[in-house]
Amino acid sequence: MKLATEKIFTHPLGIIGAAVGATALWGSAYPFIKLSYAELGIGSDDIYRQILFAGYRFFLASLLILLFMKLIGKKISYQKGTLGRVGQIGLFQTLLQYIFFYYGMSGSSGVTGAIIAGTTSFFQILLAHYMYAGDKINARKSVGLIIGFSGVVLVGISKGSLSLEFGIAEICLLLAAFFGALGNILSKKASEQLDVLYMTACQMLLGGVALLAIGAIGAGAMPFEFTASAAWMLLYLAILSALGFVLWNTVMKYNKVGSISMYLFLIPVFGVFLSAGILGEELHLFVWAALALVVGGIVIVNGTRKPSGMELPRSAKTTI
């Protein structure tokens, strides 16, 4: 079974299928979060209900990963001495990232959210510069960072006008990208000792429970009237988090990280076009320019790396 799995995920078609599948799932989160807000009547000022809905998603996603582990024969019981590490990852990668992400998405378009999400790669480069002696920012990375963040500036230019509309929602999305990048770096270190499925399931579980507790304090445990459509969208969001991780983790396991990380540029691409297609959001000139700059920046900073440099962790979700 192990040999068959390795054969599939080292074949060129298997690599493309898994990497593209994972990024497409993550990209689809943007329009489905917006649709969920509309279906459940969650407004931009309903902060506690936004947090509670995020808690539902990640608590359910953690259970799905644990179920998957059980089905493939992995132990799902608590491993002594791991609470501190998975708790720290859950704080940044799930709790803080998604508090800011869900609030940011309530006040911005799916297209905007998808483009700003591309900055996760850039924040990883900046953080690695200070946290890893062997991964300093060089000229190539500097160029990529400047190009990529220029795309984020263009996000604030509204439909060809010269007026900037970069408000609290967009700032929150940037903070979400920052905390996601920090969580990815912490995951990289922890994955050296922990099984990545166990680590991710546990951090999602802890982060999801914290989100549920915070949301319930202000909104109650069940303030929503779930329709069939809303329940289906919640289930889909949980599945895409769990399945996207499993696909990405597996293809990363059997291949060099540097050869796979280039696929991350597809997340904002899928997010932008799925938001336009599903939500009917306009793709005006500045959106195209911003998308091109962000994707270009990601490609540049994720170019050929030194072996001693930081690699994206196997558990890296740019966990939308």
Coordinates of C-alpha atoms in Angstrom, one line a residue:
M1 CA 0.0 0.0 0.0
K2 CA 2.8 2.4 0.9
L3 CA 4.7 1.6 -2.3
A4 CA 1.5 2.2 -4.3
T5 CA 0.9 5.5 -2.6
E6 CA 4.4 6.6 -3.2
K7 CA 4.3 5.6 -6.8
I8 CA 1.1 7.7 -7.4
F9 CA 2.4 10.8 -5.6
T10 CA 5.8 10.8 -7.3
H11 CA 4.4 10.4 -10.8
P12 CA 4.2 13.8 -12.6
L13 CA 0.4 13.5 -13.1
G14 CA 0.0 12.5 -9.4
I15 CA 2.0 15.5 -8.3
I16 CA 0.1 17.9 -10.5
G17 CA -3.3 16.4 -9.5
A18 CA -2.6 16.6 -5.7
A19 CA -1.0 20.0 -5.7
V20 CA -3.5 21.6 -8.0
G21 CA -6.4 19.9 -6.2
A22 CA -5.2 21.2 -2.8
T23 CA -4.7 24.8 -4.0
A24 CA -8.1 24.7 -5.9
L25 CA -9.8 23.7 -2.7
W26 CA -8.2 26.4 -0.6
G27 CA -9.0 29.0 -3.3
S28 CA -12.6 28.0 -3.3
A29 CA -12.9 28.9 0.4
Y30 CA -13.2 32.6 -0.4
P31 CA -16.5 32.6 -2.4
F32 CA -18.0 29.9 -0.1
I33 CA -17.3 32.0 3.1
K34 CA -19.0 34.9 1.4
L35 CA -21.9 32.7 0.4
S36 CA -22.2 31.3 4.0
Y37 CA -22.3 34.8 5.4
A38 CA -25.1 35.8 3.1
E39 CA -27.1 32.5 3.8
L40 CA -26.7 32.9 7.6
G41 CA -27.2 36.7 7.7
I42 CA -23.7 37.3 9.1
G43 CA -22.9 41.0 8.7
S44 CA -19.6 42.8 8.9
D45 CA -20.3 43.9 12.5
D46 CA -21.3 40.4 13.7
I47 CA -17.8 39.7 15.0
Y48 CA -18.8 37.0 17.5
R49 CA -20.9 35.1 15.0
Q50 CA -18.1 35.2 12.5
I51 CA -15.7 33.7 15.1
L52 CA -18.3 31.1 16.0
F53 CA -18.8 30.0 12.4
A54 CA -15.0 29.7 12.0
G55 CA -15.0 27.6 15.1
Y56 CA -17.6 25.2 13.7
R57 CA -15.5 24.8 10.5
F58 CA -12.2 24.0 12.2
F59 CA -13.6 21.9 14.9
L60 CA -15.4 19.8 12.3
A61 CA -12.2 19.7 10.1
S62 CA -10.2 18.4 13.0
L63 CA -12.7 15.6 13.5
L64 CA -12.5 14.7 9.9
I65 CA -8.7 14.4 10.0
L66 CA -8.9 12.3 13.2
L67 CA -11.4 10.1 11.4
F68 CA -9.0 9.8 8.5
M69 CA -6.2 8.9 10.8
K70 CA -8.3 6.2 12.4
L71 CA -9.2 4.7 9.0
I72 CA -5.6 4.4 8.0
G73 CA -4.6 2.9 11.3
K74 CA -2.8 5.9 12.9
K75 CA -3.1 6.4 16.7
I76 CA -5.3 9.4 17.5
S77 CA -4.8 9.4 21.3
Y78 CA -3.0 12.3 23.0
Q79 CA 0.8 12.1 22.9
K80 CA 2.3 13.1 26.2
G81 CA 4.3 16.3 26.1
T82 CA 2.9 17.7 22.8
L83 CA 0.3 20.1 24.2
G84 CA 2.6 23.1 24.4
R85 CA 3.8 22.7 20.8
V86 CA 0.4 22.0 19.2
G87 CA -1.2 24.7 21.4
Q88 CA 1.2 27.3 20.1
I89 CA 0.6 26.3 16.5
G90 CA -3.2 26.4 17.1
L91 CA -2.9 29.8 18.6
F92 CA -1.4 31.3 15.5
Q93 CA -2.4 29.0 12.6
T94 CA -6.1 28.7 13.6
L95 CA -7.2 31.0 16.4
L96 CA -5.6 34.3 15.5
Q97 CA -5.3 33.7 11.8
Y98 CA -9.0 33.0 11.4
I99 CA -10.3 35.6 13.8
F100 CA -8.8 38.2 11.6
F101 CA -9.5 36.3 8.4
Y102 CA -13.2 35.9 9.0
Y103 CA -13.6 39.5 10.0
G104 CA -11.6 40.7 7.0
M105 CA -13.7 38.6 4.6
S106 CA -16.9 40.1 6.0
G107 CA -15.9 43.6 4.8
S108 CA -14.1 42.8 1.6
S109 CA -14.7 40.9 -1.6
G110 CA -13.7 37.3 -2.3
V111 CA -11.3 38.6 -5.0
T112 CA -9.6 41.0 -2.6
G113 CA -9.3 38.3 0.1
A114 CA -7.7 35.9 -2.4
I115 CA -5.2 38.4 -3.6
I116 CA -4.1 39.5 -0.1
A117 CA -3.8 35.8 0.9
G118 CA -0.9 35.6 -1.4
T119 CA 1.1 37.7 1.0
T120 CA 1.4 34.6 3.3
S121 CA 4.5 33.5 1.3
F122 CA 6.0 36.9 1.6
F123 CA 5.5 37.1 5.4
Q124 CA 7.2 33.6 5.6
I125 CA 10.2 35.0 3.9
L126 CA 10.4 38.0 6.2
L127 CA 9.9 35.9 9.4
A128 CA 12.5 33.4 8.3
H129 CA 15.0 36.2 7.8
Y130 CA 14.9 36.8 11.6
M131 CA 14.2 33.3 12.8
Y132 CA 16.6 31.2 10.7
A133 CA 20.3 32.1 10.4
G134 CA 20.6 30.2 7.1
D135 CA 17.6 31.9 5.4
K136 CA 18.4 35.6 5.1
I137 CA 16.7 37.8 2.6
N138 CA 18.8 38.2 -0.6
A139 CA 18.4 40.3 -3.7
R140 CA 16.1 37.9 -5.4
K141 CA 13.8 37.7 -2.4
S142 CA 13.8 41.5 -2.0
V143 CA 12.7 42.0 -5.6
G144 CA 9.9 39.4 -5.1
L145 CA 8.8 41.0 -1.8
I146 CA 8.6 44.5 -3.4
I147 CA 6.7 43.2 -6.5
G148 CA 4.3 41.1 -4.4
F149 CA 3.4 43.9 -1.9
S150 CA 3.0 46.3 -4.8
G151 CA 0.1 44.0 -5.8
V152 CA -1.4 44.4 -2.4
V153 CA -1.3 48.2 -2.8
L154 CA -3.1 47.9 -6.1
V155 CA -5.9 45.9 -4.3
G156 CA -6.9 49.2 -2.6
I157 CA -7.4 51.0 -5.9
S158 CA -11.0 50.9 -6.7
K159 CA -12.1 50.0 -10.3
G160 CA -9.7 52.1 -12.1
S161 CA -10.0 55.2 -10.0
L162 CA -7.1 56.7 -8.1
S163 CA -8.8 56.5 -4.7
L164 CA -7.4 54.0 -2.2
E165 CA -9.9 51.9 -0.3
F166 CA -7.6 50.0 2.0
G167 CA -9.5 49.8 5.3
I168 CA -9.8 47.8 8.4
A169 CA -11.0 44.7 6.6
E170 CA -7.9 44.6 4.3
I171 CA -5.6 45.2 7.3
C172 CA -7.2 42.3 9.1
L173 CA -6.6 40.1 6.0
L174 CA -3.0 41.1 6.1
L175 CA -2.8 40.3 9.8
A176 CA -4.4 36.9 9.0
A177 CA -1.7 36.2 6.4
F178 CA 1.0 37.2 8.9
F179 CA -0.3 34.9 11.6
G180 CA -0.7 32.1 9.1
A181 CA 2.9 32.5 8.0
L182 CA 4.1 32.4 11.6
G183 CA 2.0 29.3 12.2
N184 CA 3.6 27.7 9.1
I185 CA 7.1 28.3 10.4
L186 CA 6.2 26.9 13.9
S187 CA 4.7 23.9 12.1
K188 CA 7.9 23.3 10.2
K189 CA 9.8 23.1 13.5
A190 CA 7.3 20.9 15.3
S191 CA 6.9 18.5 12.3
E192 CA 10.5 17.4 12.9
Q193 CA 9.3 15.5 16.0
L194 CA 5.5 15.1 15.5
D195 CA 3.4 13.3 12.9
V196 CA 2.0 16.0 10.7
L197 CA -1.5 14.6 10.7
Y198 CA -1.6 14.4 14.4
M199 CA -0.1 17.8 14.8
T200 CA -2.5 19.5 12.4
A201 CA -5.6 17.7 13.8
C202 CA -4.7 18.7 17.3
Q203 CA -3.9 22.3 16.5
M204 CA -7.2 22.6 14.6
L205 CA -9.1 21.0 17.4
L206 CA -7.6 23.3 20.0
G207 CA -7.9 26.4 17.8
G208 CA -11.4 25.4 16.8
V209 CA -12.5 24.9 20.4
A210 CA -11.1 28.4 21.3
L211 CA -12.9 30.0 18.4
L212 CA -16.2 28.3 19.5
A213 CA -15.7 29.5 23.1
I214 CA -15.0 33.1 22.1
G215 CA -17.9 33.1 19.6
A216 CA -20.3 31.6 22.1
I217 CA -19.5 34.2 24.7
G218 CA -20.9 37.0 22.5
A219 CA -23.4 35.2 20.3
G220 CA -24.5 32.1 22.1
A221 CA -23.7 28.5 21.2
M222 CA -26.2 28.2 18.3
P223 CA -27.4 31.6 17.1
F224 CA -27.8 30.4 13.5
E225 CA -30.8 29.0 11.7
F226 CA -29.1 26.5 9.5
T227 CA -30.7 25.9 6.1
A228 CA -29.8 22.9 4.0
S229 CA -27.6 25.2 1.9
A230 CA -25.8 26.7 4.9
A231 CA -25.2 23.3 6.4
W232 CA -23.8 22.0 3.1
M233 CA -21.5 25.0 2.8
L234 CA -20.2 24.6 6.3
L235 CA -19.5 20.9 5.6
Y236 CA -17.7 21.8 2.4
L237 CA -15.5 24.4 4.1
A238 CA -14.5 21.8 6.8
I239 CA -13.9 19.1 4.1
L240 CA -11.7 21.5 2.0
S241 CA -9.6 22.3 5.0
A242 CA -9.1 18.6 5.9
L243 CA -8.8 17.2 2.4
G244 CA -6.7 20.1 1.1
F245 CA -4.2 19.3 3.9
V246 CA -4.2 15.6 3.3
L247 CA -3.5 16.1 -0.4
W248 CA -0.8 18.7 0.2
N249 CA 0.9 16.8 3.0
T250 CA 1.0 13.6 1.0
V251 CA 2.5 15.1 -2.1
M252 CA 5.1 17.0 0.1
K253 CA 6.0 13.8 1.8
Y254 CA 7.2 12.0 -1.3
N255 CA 8.8 15.0 -3.1
K256 CA 11.3 17.8 -2.5
V257 CA 9.5 20.7 -0.9
G258 CA 11.1 23.2 -3.2
S259 CA 9.7 21.5 -6.3
I260 CA 6.2 21.6 -4.9
S261 CA 6.0 25.1 -3.2
M262 CA 5.7 26.8 -6.6
Y263 CA 2.1 25.6 -6.8
L264 CA 1.2 28.0 -3.9
F265 CA 0.8 30.8 -6.5
L266 CA -2.3 29.0 -7.7
I267 CA -4.2 29.8 -4.5
P268 CA -4.8 33.5 -5.3
V269 CA -5.4 32.6 -8.9
F270 CA -8.1 30.1 -8.0
G271 CA -9.5 32.4 -5.4
V272 CA -9.9 35.3 -7.7
F273 CA -11.5 33.4 -10.6
L274 CA -13.8 31.3 -8.4
S275 CA -14.9 34.5 -6.6
A276 CA -15.6 36.2 -10.0
G277 CA -17.4 33.1 -11.3
I278 CA -19.5 32.2 -8.2
L279 CA -20.1 35.6 -6.7
G280 CA -20.1 37.6 -9.9
E281 CA -17.4 40.0 -8.7
E282 CA -15.8 42.2 -11.3
L283 CA -12.3 41.5 -12.6
H284 CA -11.3 45.1 -13.6
L285 CA -7.9 46.2 -14.8
F286 CA -6.5 46.8 -11.3
V287 CA -7.5 43.3 -10.1
W288 CA -5.6 41.8 -13.1
A289 CA -2.6 43.9 -12.4
A290 CA -2.6 43.2 -8.6
L291 CA -3.0 39.4 -9.3
A292 CA -0.1 39.5 -11.7
L293 CA 2.1 41.3 -9.2
V294 CA 1.3 39.0 -6.3
V295 CA 1.7 35.8 -8.4
G296 CA 4.9 37.2 -9.9
G297 CA 6.3 38.0 -6.4
I298 CA 5.4 34.5 -5.1
V299 CA 7.2 32.9 -8.1
I300 CA 10.3 35.0 -7.5
V301 CA 10.6 34.5 -3.8
N302 CA 10.0 30.7 -4.1
G303 CA 12.6 30.3 -6.8
T304 CA 15.7 28.1 -6.4
R305 CA 16.7 28.0 -2.8
K306 CA 19.9 26.9 -1.0
P307 CA 19.6 23.5 0.6
S308 CA 20.2 25.1 4.0
G309 CA 17.3 27.5 3.6
M310 CA 13.9 27.2 5.1
E311 CA 11.4 25.0 3.3
L312 CA 7.7 25.3 3.6
P313 CA 6.5 22.8 6.3
R314 CA 4.7 19.7 5.1
S315 CA 1.7 20.9 7.1
A316 CA 1.7 24.4 5.5
K317 CA -1.9 25.3 4.6
T318 CA -2.1 28.7 3.5
T319 CA -5.2 27.3 5.6
I320 CA -7.9 29.1 4.2

